[in-house]
Amino acid sequence: MKRKPIYVEIEMETSLERLWHYTQTPEIHSRWDLRFTRIEYLPRTSADEPQHFLYETKIGFGIKVSGKGMTSGSHSKESGESTSALKFWSDEKISLIRTGSGYWKYIPHSKGITFLTWYDYETRHGAPGQWIDRLLFRPLIGWATAWSFDSLRLWLDRDIAPRVSRTLYLLFALANVTIALTWLYHGIVPKLLYMETGELAMMKASGLFGGMETTAVIAVGIGEILFGLAFLFLGRNRFLHYLNIASLLALGCTAFVAKAAIYKAPFNPATTSIGVLALSLMVLAMRPFLPDAGRCLRQPQKKKHVDL
C-alpha cells in the first residue's frame, strides 16, 4: 500500500537562533508538540557521536507509547539554511510506528523563517496496521504536527505559551459544542418532537404561512439541526458566528412580534439567546489566538528532500 509522507510548512517571524533553540531543546520541544509528552536526550561519549534520545506519548487511560530516535545529521549552509535530520523507531507492539525517518528544515528570509518538516514511517501489524494508519493515524498525526507548528508560531511570534493555546482551544471547542447542542435541541425537541408545546402556536400567531404552519415548523427544525451541526465541523468560520448572532437577534424579534408574552416565562428566548450569542462573541475574540493547522502548507513547494 503506497504511503503519503507527512509534510508541514509554516512561516514564522522569529530568528533562526531562537527557533533552533525551541525545537532542539527536548524539554522545550515537548511543551509545544502534541505528538510527545516527554523527550529526553541520552548521554553521548563524544561530540562526534550521533545524539540518541527517548520519546514518550501518553494516549490516555494510563497508556503510553515510547520509542527511541537518533539525530543523524545537521548542517548549515552559507545562506543560513539549516537542516536537522533524524531516525526514529519503537519496539513496543502497541506502537503503530515500527521505524521512520524525517527532517526539519529552517530557511531564513527577509521576513523571518520558513520552518518545515517531512517525515515518513513504516507500520507494524501487517495489512490491518496499514489501513488504520491510512484512514486514521496518519491524518491525525499530520494534523497534530501542523497544529503544533502553529502553536509554536504563536509562542515565538506572539508570546502565547502552548499551555495557554491549549486552554483557549478547549474553551473554543466547548463554546462551539454548546452552541451546536443548543441549536440541535431547539431543532429536535420543541419543533420536531413536541411542536404542540408552543412552536406551532407561535407559527400560527405570526400569520405568515396560511395553513402550512406544521410544515413550516418542521422545515425550521431541520434548518436548526443543520445549523447546529455546522458548529461541530466549521466552528472556526467567522461568518458562521456572525450568522449565529444575526439569527438569534432575528428569531428573538420574531418571537416578540408573534407572542410577546413568552418573554415573561422563566426560560424564554432572551435568556437562551443572550448566552449563545455571547459564546459566538467569545469565539470571534479568541480566533486570532488559537493554533490552526490550516495555516500550514501540507504539500511541498518543489523543495528537495534530504537523503537520510
XYZ file of C-alpha atoms in Angstrom:
308
model
C 0.000 0.000 0.000
C 1.524 3.326 -1.083
C 2.145 5.742 1.772
C 1.904 9.512 1.604
C 4.712 11.168 3.614
C 3.742 13.853 6.093
C 4.759 17.363 5.151
C 4.097 20.549 7.128
C 5.391 24.056 6.406
C 4.794 27.344 8.208
C 6.114 30.909 8.150
C 7.436 32.499 11.356
C 8.721 35.972 12.184
C 11.293 34.832 14.727
C 15.062 34.402 14.366
C 16.822 31.212 13.313
C 18.690 31.026 16.612
C 15.518 31.244 18.714
C 13.609 28.766 16.572
C 16.528 26.328 16.674
C 16.644 26.569 20.464
C 12.897 25.957 20.861
C 12.932 22.949 18.539
C 16.231 21.349 19.518
C 15.880 21.563 23.306
C 13.972 18.449 24.468
C 12.179 19.950 27.477
C 11.007 22.898 25.375
C 10.102 20.757 22.373
C 7.778 18.565 24.426
C 5.868 21.643 25.630
C 4.602 22.690 22.196
C 4.456 19.412 20.267
C 1.197 17.467 20.694
C 2.909 14.293 19.492
C 5.144 13.956 22.541
C 4.673 14.027 26.289
C 8.363 13.659 27.093
C 11.617 13.848 25.123
C 14.954 13.060 26.722
C 18.443 13.168 25.235
C 20.726 10.278 26.159
C 24.375 10.876 27.183
C 26.990 10.858 24.441
C 30.532 9.560 24.856
C 31.884 12.067 22.297
C 30.769 15.128 20.358
C 31.049 13.187 17.085
C 28.626 10.501 18.218
C 25.041 10.830 16.937
C 22.628 12.162 19.535
C 20.240 9.440 20.724
C 17.011 10.275 22.506
C 13.947 8.716 24.097
C 10.386 9.870 23.416
C 7.104 9.116 25.129
C 3.475 9.869 24.354
C 0.542 9.419 26.699
C -2.598 8.392 24.836
C -4.974 8.292 27.796
C -6.309 5.759 30.305
C -2.808 5.374 31.731
C -1.465 4.051 28.427
C 1.728 5.445 26.956
C 3.810 4.699 23.876
C 7.553 5.162 23.890
C 10.352 4.838 21.394
C 13.882 5.864 20.548
C 15.471 8.107 17.992
C 18.782 9.319 16.660
C 19.793 12.645 15.196
C 21.527 11.549 12.030
C 22.892 14.893 10.941
C 22.529 18.646 10.871
C 24.263 21.299 8.854
C 24.096 24.953 7.929
C 24.582 26.422 4.500
C 26.192 29.785 3.780
C 22.702 31.214 3.230
C 21.795 30.316 6.799
C 19.554 27.427 5.760
C 19.821 24.632 8.305
C 18.586 21.070 8.428
C 18.179 18.621 11.267
C 17.610 15.025 10.182
C 16.639 12.094 12.380
C 15.586 8.484 12.518
C 13.139 7.011 14.999
C 11.736 3.623 15.949
C 9.742 1.795 18.599
C 9.974 -1.819 19.756
C 6.628 -1.685 21.573
C 3.852 -3.703 19.956
C 1.303 -1.070 20.945
C 3.116 1.419 18.729
C 1.780 1.525 15.183
C 5.083 3.025 14.057
C 7.860 0.483 13.605
C 10.562 2.748 12.185
C 10.755 6.032 10.346
C 12.896 8.986 9.330
C 12.496 12.638 8.529
C 13.946 16.101 8.830
C 13.313 19.654 9.919
C 14.437 22.461 7.662
C 14.962 26.104 8.641
C 15.079 28.622 5.778
C 15.797 32.264 6.777
C 14.466 35.086 4.615
C 13.891 38.820 4.917
C 10.607 38.444 6.857
C 11.555 35.607 9.163
C 11.902 31.849 8.842
C 10.259 29.160 6.741
C 10.063 26.156 9.047
C 9.123 22.802 7.560
C 9.198 19.109 8.241
C 8.997 15.999 6.117
C 8.821 12.508 7.578
C 7.577 9.022 6.829
C 7.437 5.743 8.703
C 6.718 2.049 8.342
C 3.904 0.467 10.323
C 3.572 -2.867 12.090
C 0.630 -5.320 12.358
C 0.523 -6.041 8.633
C -2.397 -5.003 6.439
C -4.671 -4.018 9.381
C -1.961 -1.682 10.640
C -1.573 -0.150 7.200
C -5.304 0.527 6.902
C -5.528 2.003 10.408
C -2.584 4.223 9.546
C -4.016 5.331 6.222
C -7.573 6.026 7.429
C -6.983 7.315 10.956
C -3.477 7.563 12.389
C -1.627 9.309 9.542
C -4.274 12.044 9.061
C -4.374 12.544 12.845
C -0.614 12.771 13.349
C -0.331 15.057 10.321
C -2.962 17.372 11.830
C -1.204 17.234 15.229
C 2.090 18.212 13.586
C 0.529 21.186 11.795
C -1.413 22.290 14.902
C 1.790 22.073 16.946
C 3.753 24.121 14.403
C 1.195 26.911 14.632
C 1.221 26.660 18.423
C 4.998 27.169 18.270
C 4.490 30.143 15.931
C 2.136 31.781 18.431
C 4.642 31.169 21.210
C 7.580 32.663 19.340
C 5.840 35.444 17.422
C 3.090 36.498 19.865
C 4.370 35.216 23.224
C 1.334 32.933 23.731
C 2.572 29.888 25.637
C 1.448 26.438 24.442
C -0.441 25.790 27.689
C -2.438 28.985 27.118
C -3.083 27.993 23.494
C -4.391 24.590 24.556
C -6.640 26.103 27.226
C -8.047 28.607 24.752
C -8.578 25.830 22.218
C -10.534 23.769 24.764
C -12.695 26.812 25.570
C -13.180 27.408 21.856
C -14.258 23.789 21.343
C -16.574 23.913 24.370
C -18.198 27.103 23.103
C -18.858 25.587 19.677
C -20.209 22.336 21.123
C -22.539 24.310 23.409
C -23.813 26.404 20.510
C -24.300 23.251 18.446
C -26.211 21.446 21.203
C -28.440 24.475 21.739
C -29.461 24.618 18.088
C -29.829 20.841 17.893
C -32.086 20.793 20.957
C -34.305 23.572 19.649
C -34.478 21.938 16.239
C -35.300 18.449 17.523
C -37.298 18.740 20.755
C -39.723 21.688 20.504
C -40.028 21.644 16.713
C -39.898 18.030 15.526
C -40.939 16.073 18.616
C -43.202 18.372 20.627
C -44.223 21.281 18.433
C -47.577 21.469 20.247
C -45.815 22.848 23.326
C -45.591 26.301 21.784
C -43.736 26.378 18.474
C -46.825 25.608 16.403
C -48.869 28.221 18.261
C -46.231 30.893 17.656
C -46.049 29.971 13.985
C -49.829 30.299 13.677
C -49.769 33.592 15.558
C -47.329 35.007 13.033
C -49.934 34.619 10.268
C -47.234 34.062 7.673
C -47.889 30.530 6.448
C -51.665 30.240 5.970
C -52.445 26.638 6.902
C -48.915 25.278 6.395
C -47.681 26.059 9.870
C -46.821 22.417 10.685
C -44.674 22.116 7.560
C -43.018 25.423 8.367
C -42.161 24.298 11.912
C -40.634 21.074 10.576
C -38.618 22.990 7.970
C -37.325 25.409 10.586
C -36.449 22.481 12.852
C -34.418 20.763 10.136
C -32.685 24.054 9.361
C -31.741 24.500 13.012
C -30.379 20.948 13.174
C -28.172 21.525 10.129
C -27.079 24.879 11.503
C -26.145 23.271 14.812
C -24.126 20.544 13.104
C -22.160 23.205 11.237
C -20.641 24.403 14.531
C -19.203 20.937 15.162
C -17.285 20.945 11.869
C -16.895 24.617 10.911
C -16.686 26.257 14.311
C -13.674 28.376 13.349
C -15.543 30.026 10.478
C -16.069 33.700 11.246
C -19.123 34.067 9.004
C -20.860 31.176 10.787
C -20.687 33.031 14.095
C -21.834 36.292 12.539
C -24.773 34.360 11.126
C -25.440 32.860 14.552
C -25.597 36.318 16.141
C -27.852 37.686 13.396
C -30.139 34.627 13.528
C -30.582 34.848 17.307
C -31.448 38.531 17.089
C -33.877 37.912 14.233
C -35.555 34.964 15.974
C -35.838 36.976 19.171
C -37.591 39.806 17.348
C -39.877 37.355 15.523
C -40.861 35.655 18.785
C -41.610 39.028 20.369
C -43.845 40.082 17.485
C -45.634 36.726 17.367
C -46.143 36.293 21.114
C -44.633 38.974 23.325
C -45.939 37.298 26.483
C -43.432 34.483 26.041
C -40.720 36.800 27.344
C -42.367 36.699 30.773
C -41.653 32.971 31.132
C -38.737 31.848 33.363
C -36.715 30.371 30.486
C -37.559 32.457 27.452
C -35.909 33.297 24.114
C -33.976 36.173 25.680
C -32.288 34.067 28.375
C -31.357 31.408 25.831
C -30.240 33.742 23.070
C -28.049 36.024 25.168
C -25.869 33.150 26.373
C -25.459 31.553 22.953
C -24.858 34.948 21.352
C -22.157 35.657 23.945
C -20.452 32.355 23.109
C -20.141 33.402 19.469
C -18.655 36.739 20.550
C -16.144 34.820 22.681
C -15.161 32.579 19.760
C -14.688 35.592 17.485
C -12.473 37.221 20.124
C -10.374 34.048 20.618
C -9.847 33.161 16.956
C -6.621 35.187 16.421
C -5.008 33.498 19.427
C -5.846 29.889 18.553
C -3.453 27.462 16.855
C -4.772 26.475 13.462
C -3.435 23.521 11.480
C -4.954 25.169 8.398
C -2.287 27.890 8.497
C 0.321 25.333 7.448
C 1.094 24.128 3.952
C 0.653 20.375 3.663
C 2.330 19.862 0.290
C 5.970 20.627 -0.576
C 6.557 23.579 -2.870
C 9.038 21.837 -5.178
C 11.643 21.590 -2.436
C 14.219 18.868 -2.419
C 14.137 16.334 0.381
C 17.121 15.386 2.474
C 18.644 11.965 1.928
C 18.703 10.164 5.275
